[in-house]
Short mmCIF file of N, CA and C in Angstrom, two decimals:
data_model
loop_
_atom_site.label_atom_id
_atom_site.label_comp_id
_atom_site.label_asym_id
_atom_site.label_seq_id
_atom_site.Cartn_x
_atom_site.Cartn_y
_atom_site.Cartn_z
N MET A 287 0.87 -1.23 -0.16
CA MET A 287 0.06 -0.11 -0.01
C MET A 287 0.91 1.20 0.04
N PRO A 288 0.78 2.16 -0.88
CA PRO A 288 1.63 3.47 -1.11
C PRO A 288 1.50 4.59 0.12
N PHE A 289 0.47 4.25 0.81
CA PHE A 289 0.31 5.33 1.89
C PHE A 289 1.02 5.02 3.18
N GLN A 290 0.90 3.50 3.78
CA GLN A 290 1.53 2.88 4.92
C GLN A 290 2.73 3.83 5.30
N GLY A 291 3.29 4.17 4.65
CA GLY A 291 4.90 4.73 4.80
C GLY A 291 4.96 5.93 4.76
N ASN A 292 4.18 6.73 4.17
CA ASN A 292 4.30 8.36 3.70
C ASN A 292 2.87 8.75 4.14
N LEU A 293 1.74 8.36 4.72
CA LEU A 293 0.77 9.18 5.08
C LEU A 293 1.23 10.40 6.36
N PHE A 294 2.03 9.71 7.30
CA PHE A 294 2.31 10.03 8.27
C PHE A 294 3.36 11.47 7.94
N GLU A 295 4.21 11.01 6.94
CA GLU A 295 5.35 11.97 6.51
C GLU A 295 4.50 12.97 5.97
N ARG A 296 3.64 12.65 4.99
CA ARG A 296 2.80 13.79 4.26
C ARG A 296 2.13 14.91 4.99
N LEU A 297 1.62 14.18 6.47
CA LEU A 297 0.87 15.07 7.22
C LEU A 297 1.63 15.77 8.19
N SER A 298 3.03 15.09 8.26
CA SER A 298 3.88 16.04 9.23
C SER A 298 4.72 16.92 8.45
N ALA A 299 4.45 17.09 7.43
CA ALA A 299 5.80 18.12 6.46
C ALA A 299 5.37 19.53 7.13
N ALA A 300 6.71 20.14 7.14
CA ALA A 300 6.82 21.54 7.70
C ALA A 300 5.58 22.26 7.35
N ALA A 301 4.88 22.95 8.67
CA ALA A 301 3.73 23.91 8.60
C ALA A 301 3.87 24.76 7.41
N ALA A 302 4.97 25.44 6.56
CA ALA A 302 5.14 26.14 5.68
C ALA A 302 4.40 25.60 4.45
N LYS A 303 5.01 24.17 4.30
CA LYS A 303 4.62 23.34 3.09
C LYS A 303 3.31 22.88 2.99
N VAL A 304 2.47 22.52 4.25
CA VAL A 304 1.31 22.03 4.19
C VAL A 304 0.39 23.04 3.95
N LYS A 305 -0.40 23.18 2.89
CA LYS A 305 -1.44 23.85 2.72
C LYS A 305 -2.45 23.53 2.19
N THR A 306 -3.64 23.97 2.52
CA THR A 306 -5.21 23.26 2.32
C THR A 306 -5.33 22.59 1.10
N PRO A 307 -4.71 23.37 0.21
CA PRO A 307 -5.00 22.58 -1.29
C PRO A 307 -4.37 20.94 -1.10
N ALA A 308 -3.08 21.00 -0.40
CA ALA A 308 -2.23 19.76 -0.37
C ALA A 308 -3.06 18.58 0.65
N LEU A 309 -3.82 19.00 1.65
CA LEU A 309 -4.84 18.41 2.36
C LEU A 309 -5.98 17.96 1.57
N VAL A 310 -6.62 18.64 1.07
CA VAL A 310 -7.48 18.72 0.02
C VAL A 310 -7.39 17.22 -0.74
N ALA A 311 -6.39 17.64 -1.57
CA ALA A 311 -5.88 16.53 -2.38
C ALA A 311 -5.51 15.13 -2.09
N LEU A 312 -5.19 14.97 -0.68
CA LEU A 312 -4.98 13.92 0.27
C LEU A 312 -6.02 13.38 0.24
N ALA A 313 -7.22 14.26 0.96
CA ALA A 313 -8.59 13.85 1.24
C ALA A 313 -9.21 13.23 -0.02
N GLU A 314 -8.96 13.63 -1.14
CA GLU A 314 -9.41 13.29 -2.27
C GLU A 314 -9.02 11.95 -3.11
N ASP A 315 -8.03 11.59 -2.91
CA ASP A 315 -7.16 10.30 -2.88
C ASP A 315 -8.13 9.06 -2.42
N ALA A 316 -8.81 8.45 -3.36
CA ALA A 316 -9.46 7.30 -3.06
C ALA A 316 -9.07 5.94 -2.59
N THR A 317 -7.37 6.40 -2.52
CA THR A 317 -6.53 5.02 -2.13
C THR A 317 -6.27 5.18 -0.59
N LEU A 318 -6.31 6.60 -0.27
CA LEU A 318 -5.85 6.94 1.16
C LEU A 318 -6.77 5.84 1.96
N PRO A 319 -5.85 5.46 3.01
CA PRO A 319 -6.21 4.30 3.99
C PRO A 319 -7.07 4.93 5.35
N ILE A 320 -8.40 5.20 5.24
CA ILE A 320 -8.90 5.86 5.89
C ILE A 320 -8.77 5.51 7.73
N ALA A 321 -8.75 4.10 7.64
CA ALA A 321 -8.29 3.61 9.22
C ALA A 321 -7.13 3.93 9.56
N LEU A 322 -6.18 4.20 8.81
CA LEU A 322 -5.05 4.50 9.01
C LEU A 322 -4.86 6.19 9.79
N LEU A 323 -5.58 6.75 8.59
CA LEU A 323 -5.89 8.22 9.04
C LEU A 323 -6.57 8.64 10.40
N HIS A 324 -7.71 7.54 10.37
CA HIS A 324 -8.22 7.88 11.80
C HIS A 324 -7.29 7.69 13.07
N ASP A 325 -6.42 6.47 12.83
CA ASP A 325 -5.87 6.11 14.11
C ASP A 325 -4.59 7.35 14.34
N ILE A 326 -4.02 8.12 13.25
CA ILE A 326 -3.34 8.99 13.09
C ILE A 326 -3.94 10.47 14.17
N CYS A 327 -5.39 10.33 13.99
CA CYS A 327 -5.86 11.64 14.98
C CYS A 327 -5.64 11.63 16.49
N TYR A 328 -5.35 10.23 16.76
CA TYR A 328 -5.10 10.11 18.24
C TYR A 328 -3.76 9.91 18.50
N ASP A 329 -2.57 10.35 17.73
CA ASP A 329 -1.32 10.68 18.26
C ASP A 329 -1.21 11.48 19.19
N GLN A 330 -0.70 11.36 20.28
CA GLN A 330 -0.84 12.47 21.37
C GLN A 330 0.40 13.18 21.30
N LYS A 331 1.85 12.53 20.84
CA LYS A 331 3.14 12.94 20.58
C LYS A 331 3.35 14.05 19.44
N HIS A 332 2.09 13.93 18.52
CA HIS A 332 2.62 14.65 17.07
C HIS A 332 0.99 15.45 17.02
N GLY A 333 1.06 16.58 18.10
CA GLY A 333 -0.56 17.02 18.12
C GLY A 333 -0.62 17.76 16.68
N THR A 334 0.09 18.21 15.82
CA THR A 334 -0.11 19.10 14.75
C THR A 334 -0.49 18.26 13.71
N VAL A 335 0.18 17.05 13.58
CA VAL A 335 -0.09 15.78 12.75
C VAL A 335 -1.53 15.71 12.59
N ALA A 336 -1.66 15.14 14.08
CA ALA A 336 -2.97 14.49 14.57
C ALA A 336 -4.31 15.68 13.93
N PHE A 337 -3.90 16.81 14.18
CA PHE A 337 -4.85 17.86 13.74
C PHE A 337 -5.26 17.88 12.22
N ARG A 338 -4.01 17.62 11.57
CA ARG A 338 -3.89 17.62 9.88
C ARG A 338 -4.81 16.44 9.61
N ALA A 339 -4.56 15.42 10.28
CA ALA A 339 -5.53 14.13 9.99
C ALA A 339 -6.90 14.41 10.10
N ALA A 340 -7.13 14.68 11.52
CA ALA A 340 -8.52 15.05 11.40
C ALA A 340 -9.12 16.19 10.92
N TRP A 341 -8.72 16.86 10.18
CA TRP A 341 -8.96 17.60 9.08
C TRP A 341 -9.46 16.98 7.81
N VAL A 342 -8.45 16.40 7.51
CA VAL A 342 -8.83 15.62 6.27
C VAL A 342 -9.69 14.64 6.71
N LEU A 343 -9.84 13.96 7.43
CA LEU A 343 -10.95 13.08 8.26
C LEU A 343 -12.14 13.76 7.72
N GLU A 344 -12.32 15.12 8.45
CA GLU A 344 -13.64 15.77 8.62
C GLU A 344 -14.05 15.68 6.88
N HIS A 345 -13.10 16.37 6.21
CA HIS A 345 -13.15 16.58 4.73
C HIS A 345 -13.69 15.47 4.09
N ILE A 346 -13.41 14.33 4.27
CA ILE A 346 -13.62 13.14 3.97
C ILE A 346 -15.14 12.67 4.39
N ALA A 347 -15.39 13.02 5.65
CA ALA A 347 -16.85 12.45 6.13
C ALA A 347 -17.75 13.73 5.55
N THR A 348 -17.24 14.70 5.61
CA THR A 348 -18.39 15.77 4.80
C THR A 348 -18.57 15.53 3.30
N HIS A 349 -17.60 15.12 2.84
CA HIS A 349 -17.66 15.17 1.18
C HIS A 349 -17.93 13.88 0.48
N TYR A 350 -17.53 12.84 1.32
CA TYR A 350 -17.45 11.42 0.56
C TYR A 350 -18.04 10.27 1.72
N PRO A 351 -19.00 10.38 2.27
CA PRO A 351 -19.81 9.47 3.16
C PRO A 351 -18.95 8.15 2.95
N ASP A 352 -19.45 7.53 1.90
CA ASP A 352 -19.46 6.16 1.43
C ASP A 352 -17.80 5.93 1.74
N ARG A 353 -17.07 6.66 1.67
CA ARG A 353 -15.44 6.44 2.11
C ARG A 353 -15.11 6.44 3.45
N PHE A 354 -16.22 7.24 4.32
CA PHE A 354 -15.98 7.31 5.77
C PHE A 354 -16.74 6.04 6.64
N MET A 355 -17.61 5.69 5.58
CA MET A 355 -18.64 4.30 6.43
C MET A 355 -17.53 3.34 6.97
N PRO A 356 -16.68 3.02 6.28
CA PRO A 356 -16.01 1.72 7.09
C PRO A 356 -15.16 1.99 8.33
N ILE A 357 -15.13 3.26 8.60
CA ILE A 357 -14.58 3.45 10.10
C ILE A 357 -15.72 4.25 11.08
N PHE A 358 -17.15 3.99 10.43
CA PHE A 358 -18.17 5.06 11.42
C PHE A 358 -18.18 4.29 12.46
N ASP A 359 -18.22 2.87 12.72
CA ASP A 359 -18.35 2.51 14.28
C ASP A 359 -17.10 2.81 15.06
N ALA A 360 -15.71 2.68 14.48
CA ALA A 360 -14.53 3.02 15.07
C ALA A 360 -14.66 4.50 15.68
N PHE A 361 -15.23 5.08 14.64
CA PHE A 361 -15.01 6.71 14.86
C PHE A 361 -15.71 7.13 16.08
N LEU A 362 -17.17 6.48 16.34
CA LEU A 362 -17.89 6.57 17.45
C LEU A 362 -17.48 5.96 18.49
N SER A 363 -17.10 4.73 18.45
CA SER A 363 -16.30 3.99 19.60
C SER A 363 -15.13 4.81 19.99
N ARG A 364 -14.31 5.08 19.70
CA ARG A 364 -13.08 5.71 20.12
C ARG A 364 -13.19 7.28 20.50
N LEU A 365 -14.30 8.09 20.20
CA LEU A 365 -14.46 9.47 20.35
C LEU A 365 -14.37 9.95 21.53
N PRO A 366 -14.65 9.05 22.69
CA PRO A 366 -14.28 9.49 23.89
C PRO A 366 -12.62 9.34 24.21
N GLU A 367 -11.86 9.10 23.43
CA GLU A 367 -10.55 8.62 23.56
C GLU A 367 -9.95 10.09 23.14
N GLN A 368 -10.68 10.74 22.60
CA GLN A 368 -9.96 11.89 21.59
C GLN A 368 -9.46 13.02 22.78
N ARG A 369 -8.50 13.62 23.09
CA ARG A 369 -8.06 14.50 24.07
C ARG A 369 -7.80 15.83 23.34
N ASN A 370 -7.11 15.54 22.24
CA ASN A 370 -6.59 16.81 21.71
C ASN A 370 -7.73 17.76 21.31
N VAL A 371 -7.85 18.86 21.71
CA VAL A 371 -8.84 20.10 21.33
C VAL A 371 -9.03 20.47 20.06
N SER A 372 -7.88 20.42 19.50
CA SER A 372 -7.90 20.50 17.78
C SER A 372 -8.68 19.78 17.02
N CYS A 373 -8.25 18.33 17.61
CA CYS A 373 -8.95 17.68 16.88
C CYS A 373 -10.51 17.20 16.94
N GLN A 374 -10.90 17.54 18.43
CA GLN A 374 -12.01 17.44 18.83
C GLN A 374 -12.98 18.44 17.73
N ARG A 375 -12.54 19.65 17.54
CA ARG A 375 -13.05 20.50 16.73
C ARG A 375 -13.56 19.80 15.48
N HIS A 376 -12.69 19.04 14.83
CA HIS A 376 -12.94 18.53 13.68
C HIS A 376 -14.04 17.13 13.84
N PHE A 377 -13.88 16.68 14.72
CA PHE A 377 -14.68 15.46 15.27
C PHE A 377 -16.32 15.94 15.47
N THR A 378 -16.18 16.95 16.31
CA THR A 378 -17.71 17.54 16.11
C THR A 378 -18.46 18.02 15.21
N LYS A 379 -17.40 18.27 13.99
CA LYS A 379 -17.97 18.48 12.99
C LYS A 379 -18.46 17.56 12.00
N ILE A 380 -17.98 16.43 12.34
CA ILE A 380 -18.50 14.96 11.66
C ILE A 380 -19.55 14.68 12.52
N VAL A 381 -19.51 14.61 13.73
CA VAL A 381 -20.96 14.44 14.66
C VAL A 381 -21.73 15.15 13.97
N MET A 382 -21.72 16.65 13.58
CA MET A 382 -22.89 17.52 13.15
C MET A 382 -23.43 16.94 12.07
N CYS A 383 -22.52 16.35 11.16
CA CYS A 383 -23.00 16.01 9.89
C CYS A 383 -23.55 14.54 9.97
N ILE A 384 -23.27 13.73 10.78
CA ILE A 384 -23.68 12.47 11.18
C ILE A 384 -25.34 12.55 11.54
N THR A 385 -25.44 13.80 12.51
CA THR A 385 -26.48 13.54 13.37
C THR A 385 -27.74 14.73 12.49
N HIS A 386 -27.05 15.01 11.64
CA HIS A 386 -27.96 16.46 10.76
C HIS A 386 -29.36 15.28 10.47
N PRO A 387 -30.40 16.36 10.33
CA PRO A 387 -31.66 15.42 9.91
C PRO A 387 -31.52 15.25 8.29
N LYS A 388 -30.62 15.78 7.55
CA LYS A 388 -30.44 15.76 6.17
C LYS A 388 -29.16 15.08 6.09
N ALA A 389 -28.91 14.31 6.71
CA ALA A 389 -27.85 13.74 6.77
C ALA A 389 -27.55 12.53 5.72
N PRO A 390 -26.59 12.58 4.69
CA PRO A 390 -26.80 11.24 3.82
C PRO A 390 -26.83 10.03 4.51
N LYS A 391 -27.77 9.09 3.55
CA LYS A 391 -28.69 8.01 3.86
C LYS A 391 -27.49 6.80 4.75
N PRO A 392 -26.55 6.69 4.16
CA PRO A 392 -25.36 5.85 5.04
C PRO A 392 -25.38 6.11 6.44
N TYR A 393 -25.32 7.16 6.87
CA TYR A 393 -25.10 8.19 8.23
C TYR A 393 -26.30 7.87 8.71
N GLN A 394 -27.40 8.21 8.12
CA GLN A 394 -28.79 7.98 8.79
C GLN A 394 -28.90 6.61 9.32
N ASN A 395 -28.70 5.53 8.23
CA ASN A 395 -28.74 4.26 8.55
C ASN A 395 -28.17 3.59 9.74
N ALA A 396 -26.92 4.32 9.65
CA ALA A 396 -25.73 3.73 10.74
C ALA A 396 -26.07 4.06 12.30
N PHE A 397 -26.34 5.78 11.96
CA PHE A 397 -26.75 6.38 13.42
C PHE A 397 -27.70 5.90 14.27
N ALA A 398 -29.10 5.14 13.39
CA ALA A 398 -30.08 4.86 13.90
C ALA A 398 -29.85 3.24 14.80
N THR A 399 -28.61 2.93 14.38
CA THR A 399 -28.03 1.52 15.29
C THR A 399 -27.42 1.91 16.71
N ILE A 400 -26.95 2.86 16.67
CA ILE A 400 -26.18 3.35 17.81
C ILE A 400 -26.81 3.70 19.07
N ASP A 401 -26.02 3.65 20.29
CA ASP A 401 -26.41 4.31 21.39
C ASP A 401 -26.25 5.84 21.34
N HIS A 402 -27.53 6.62 21.35
CA HIS A 402 -27.36 7.88 21.30
C HIS A 402 -27.12 8.50 22.61
N GLU A 403 -27.23 8.19 23.66
CA GLU A 403 -27.26 8.52 25.10
C GLU A 403 -25.90 8.54 25.50
N GLN A 404 -24.72 7.63 25.07
CA GLN A 404 -23.56 7.56 25.10
C GLN A 404 -22.83 8.75 24.29
N LEU A 405 -23.11 9.08 22.93
CA LEU A 405 -22.90 9.98 22.12
C LEU A 405 -23.48 11.39 23.04
N VAL A 406 -24.63 11.48 23.35
CA VAL A 406 -24.80 12.66 24.30
C VAL A 406 -23.82 12.88 25.37
N GLU A 407 -23.81 12.00 26.21
CA GLU A 407 -22.69 11.88 27.44
C GLU A 407 -21.29 12.54 26.70
N ILE A 408 -20.77 11.98 25.71
CA ILE A 408 -19.33 12.57 25.11
C ILE A 408 -19.65 13.90 24.93
N LEU A 409 -20.83 14.38 24.29
CA LEU A 409 -20.73 15.70 23.73
C LEU A 409 -20.79 16.85 24.85
N PHE A 410 -21.99 16.13 25.98
CA PHE A 410 -22.00 17.35 26.94
C PHE A 410 -20.46 17.36 27.69
N SER A 411 -19.95 16.21 27.83
CA SER A 411 -18.25 16.41 28.69
C SER A 411 -17.36 17.22 28.03
N TRP A 412 -17.60 17.38 26.32
CA TRP A 412 -16.69 18.19 25.75
C TRP A 412 -17.08 19.65 25.90
N LEU A 413 -18.39 19.96 25.79
CA LEU A 413 -19.14 20.91 26.02
C LEU A 413 -18.85 21.71 27.09
N ILE A 414 -18.70 21.21 28.24
CA ILE A 414 -18.59 21.98 29.76
C ILE A 414 -17.50 21.70 29.80
N ALA A 415 -16.42 21.14 29.03
CA ALA A 415 -14.96 21.25 29.91
C ALA A 415 -14.36 22.35 29.83
N PRO A 416 -13.65 22.66 30.91
CA PRO A 416 -13.20 23.85 31.54
C PRO A 416 -12.22 24.67 30.52
N ARG A 417 -11.70 24.08 29.48
CA ARG A 417 -10.68 24.65 28.59
C ARG A 417 -11.14 24.44 27.18
N ALA A 418 -12.41 24.09 26.62
CA ALA A 418 -12.96 23.80 25.41
C ALA A 418 -12.98 25.09 24.79
N PRO A 419 -12.28 24.82 23.43
CA PRO A 419 -12.53 25.84 22.45
C PRO A 419 -14.19 26.26 22.05
N VAL A 420 -14.09 27.64 22.04
CA VAL A 420 -15.44 28.14 21.96
C VAL A 420 -16.23 26.93 20.19
N ALA A 421 -15.13 26.81 19.40
CA ALA A 421 -15.65 26.02 18.22
C ALA A 421 -15.99 24.59 18.54
N VAL A 422 -15.53 23.78 19.78
CA VAL A 422 -15.84 22.72 19.87
C VAL A 422 -17.11 22.70 20.83
N GLN A 423 -17.47 23.59 21.57
CA GLN A 423 -18.59 23.94 22.49
C GLN A 423 -19.93 24.23 21.28
N VAL A 424 -19.44 25.15 20.20
CA VAL A 424 -20.64 25.55 19.61
C VAL A 424 -21.01 24.08 18.79
N ASN A 425 -19.91 23.48 18.12
CA ASN A 425 -20.47 22.28 17.28
C ASN A 425 -21.02 21.47 18.38
N CYS A 426 -20.65 21.04 19.54
CA CYS A 426 -21.42 20.01 20.27
C CYS A 426 -22.89 20.54 20.53
N ILE A 427 -23.34 21.96 20.61
CA ILE A 427 -24.47 22.45 20.75
C ILE A 427 -25.30 22.31 19.53
N ALA A 428 -24.74 22.39 18.39
CA ALA A 428 -25.46 21.65 17.34
C ALA A 428 -25.45 20.48 16.98
N ALA A 429 -24.68 19.54 17.41
CA ALA A 429 -24.92 18.18 17.18
C ALA A 429 -25.75 17.65 18.29
N LEU A 430 -26.06 18.25 19.46
CA LEU A 430 -26.82 17.92 20.47
C LEU A 430 -28.37 18.54 20.15
N PHE A 431 -28.49 19.44 19.41
CA PHE A 431 -29.91 19.77 18.70
C PHE A 431 -30.34 18.93 18.14
N ASN A 432 -29.56 18.46 17.22
CA ASN A 432 -29.94 17.77 15.95
C ASN A 432 -30.67 16.16 16.93
N MET A 433 -30.17 15.75 17.87
CA MET A 433 -30.40 14.60 18.51
C MET A 433 -31.75 15.06 19.69
N CYS A 434 -32.09 16.11 19.88
CA CYS A 434 -33.29 16.44 20.59
C CYS A 434 -34.58 15.56 20.32
N ASP A 435 -34.54 15.24 18.79
CA ASP A 435 -35.90 14.52 18.48
C ASP A 435 -36.08 13.20 19.38
N GLU A 436 -34.82 12.73 19.35
CA GLU A 436 -34.82 11.35 19.64
C GLU A 436 -34.65 11.07 21.04
N ILE A 437 -34.04 12.09 21.79
CA ILE A 437 -34.00 12.15 23.31
C ILE A 437 -34.67 13.24 23.82
N LYS A 438 -35.89 12.61 24.72
CA LYS A 438 -36.83 13.59 24.98
C LYS A 438 -36.32 14.49 26.11
N TRP A 439 -35.45 14.24 27.04
CA TRP A 439 -34.96 15.48 27.98
C TRP A 439 -34.23 16.18 27.40
N LEU A 440 -33.12 15.77 26.49
CA LEU A 440 -32.00 16.47 26.02
C LEU A 440 -32.18 17.91 25.69
N ALA A 441 -33.59 18.30 25.05
CA ALA A 441 -33.70 19.67 24.63
C ALA A 441 -33.74 20.66 26.00
N ALA A 442 -34.59 20.38 27.22
CA ALA A 442 -34.30 21.04 28.61
C ALA A 442 -32.99 21.00 29.02
N GLU A 443 -32.19 20.13 28.90
CA GLU A 443 -30.75 20.29 29.33
C GLU A 443 -29.72 21.11 28.48
N LEU A 444 -30.18 21.14 26.97
CA LEU A 444 -29.25 21.82 26.07
C LEU A 444 -29.86 23.53 26.59
N LYS A 445 -30.92 23.52 26.46
CA LYS A 445 -31.41 24.74 26.84
C LYS A 445 -30.77 25.66 28.08
N GLN A 446 -30.47 24.83 29.11
CA GLN A 446 -29.94 24.99 30.22
C GLN A 446 -28.30 25.48 30.11
N GLN A 447 -27.75 24.46 29.50
CA GLN A 447 -26.43 24.72 29.26
C GLN A 447 -25.85 25.81 28.29
N THR A 448 -26.79 25.93 27.37
CA THR A 448 -26.47 27.12 26.17
C THR A 448 -26.77 28.49 26.74
N ALA A 449 -27.68 28.38 27.52
CA ALA A 449 -28.19 29.68 28.32
C ALA A 449 -27.14 29.95 29.48
N PHE A 450 -26.29 29.19 29.81
CA PHE A 450 -25.29 29.38 30.93
C PHE A 450 -23.76 29.54 30.04
N LEU A 451 -23.78 28.96 28.93
CA LEU A 451 -22.67 29.36 28.23
C LEU A 451 -22.70 30.86 27.34
N LEU A 452 -24.03 31.16 27.34
CA LEU A 452 -24.27 32.57 26.54
C LEU A 452 -23.66 33.89 27.65
N LYS A 453 -23.82 33.55 29.02
CA LYS A 453 -23.86 34.59 29.71
C LYS A 453 -22.53 35.25 29.77
N ASP A 454 -21.36 34.54 29.34
CA ASP A 454 -20.08 35.31 29.42
C ASP A 454 -19.55 34.85 28.26
N GLY A 455 -19.99 34.45 27.28
CA GLY A 455 -19.51 33.70 25.82
C GLY A 455 -19.03 34.42 24.65
N SER A 456 -18.33 34.04 23.99
CA SER A 456 -17.79 35.23 22.72
C SER A 456 -18.69 35.36 21.75
N ALA A 457 -18.18 36.25 21.00
CA ALA A 457 -19.16 36.50 19.66
C ALA A 457 -19.56 35.11 18.97
N ALA A 458 -18.74 34.32 18.80
CA ALA A 458 -19.00 33.13 18.26
C ALA A 458 -20.15 32.43 18.99
N MET A 459 -20.00 31.99 20.35
CA MET A 459 -20.66 31.61 21.26
C MET A 459 -22.44 32.29 21.22
N GLN A 460 -22.59 33.46 20.98
CA GLN A 460 -23.38 34.34 21.10
C GLN A 460 -24.19 34.30 20.05
N SER A 461 -23.64 34.25 18.73
CA SER A 461 -24.09 34.02 17.43
C SER A 461 -25.09 32.53 17.58
N ARG A 462 -24.10 31.60 17.66
CA ARG A 462 -24.48 30.08 17.46
C ARG A 462 -25.27 29.91 18.74
N GLY A 463 -25.06 30.09 19.78
CA GLY A 463 -26.01 29.88 21.02
C GLY A 463 -27.19 30.68 21.03
N LYS A 464 -27.57 31.55 20.41
CA LYS A 464 -28.90 32.24 20.24
C LYS A 464 -29.87 31.71 19.10
N LYS A 465 -28.67 30.93 18.01
CA LYS A 465 -29.71 30.38 16.99
C LYS A 465 -30.31 29.33 17.36
N ILE A 466 -29.48 28.57 18.40
CA ILE A 466 -29.84 27.36 19.01
C ILE A 466 -31.40 27.47 19.91
N MET A 467 -31.25 28.57 20.67
CA MET A 467 -32.20 29.01 21.67
C MET A 467 -33.25 29.18 20.92
N ALA A 468 -33.58 29.83 19.73
CA ALA A 468 -34.33 30.31 19.06
C ALA A 468 -35.33 29.03 18.28
N LYS A 469 -34.34 28.03 17.81
CA LYS A 469 -34.56 26.72 17.24
C LYS A 469 -35.32 25.94 18.73
N LEU A 470 -34.41 25.86 19.74
CA LEU A 470 -35.16 25.17 20.69
C LEU A 470 -36.72 25.93 21.20
N ALA A 471 -36.67 27.23 21.26
CA ALA A 471 -37.82 27.73 21.97
C ALA A 471 -39.35 27.49 20.62
N ARG A 472 -38.53 27.55 19.09
CA ARG A 472 -39.53 27.07 18.11
C ARG A 472 -40.32 25.76 18.36
N SER A 473 -39.18 24.95 18.74
CA SER A 473 -39.63 23.38 18.71
C SER A 473 -40.58 22.88 19.52
N LYS A 474 -41.01 21.60 19.28
CA LYS A 474 -42.06 21.27 20.26
C LYS A 474 -41.67 19.75 20.95
N PHE A 475 -40.17 19.81 21.50
CA PHE A 475 -39.52 18.71 22.17
C PHE A 475 -40.18 18.60 23.42
#
């Protein structure tokens, strides 16, 4: 396999050399071993490489769902292990895509078979983490909102947590948080 030896090397190239087009090209290569890419996202010694791998994985998940599906279960089962907040940002965007009401059919079918409560628990733990970046928080809020139809108690808890985060929240939190609060107010959960 051509990528086994050089995937890590391609992701770890000096920051000045790795540009978005190079990462997009990597993501669009159908021979890219997705399971290996997913494993690299958990590399604790090489945070920048893990971040780039997570970026590529997000691009694949959002643009090529069929290529992401072979690691769907592994992605969700390993989610609690992700400690790199930069990777969490991309992982929460993937979860937003998976949980979206208009998600691609493969995601909808696979999502219907998983333990939603466990996913909610993970997202809430990331949402309330003391040093969670705003991008992770707002992505968690959006993904949690997407699951309010399936888990009846979730809307009330999400409303409380979002209101709390809005008190001293950044501009990004204010913008996304208020949108979610408005959606929660209009919904009949």
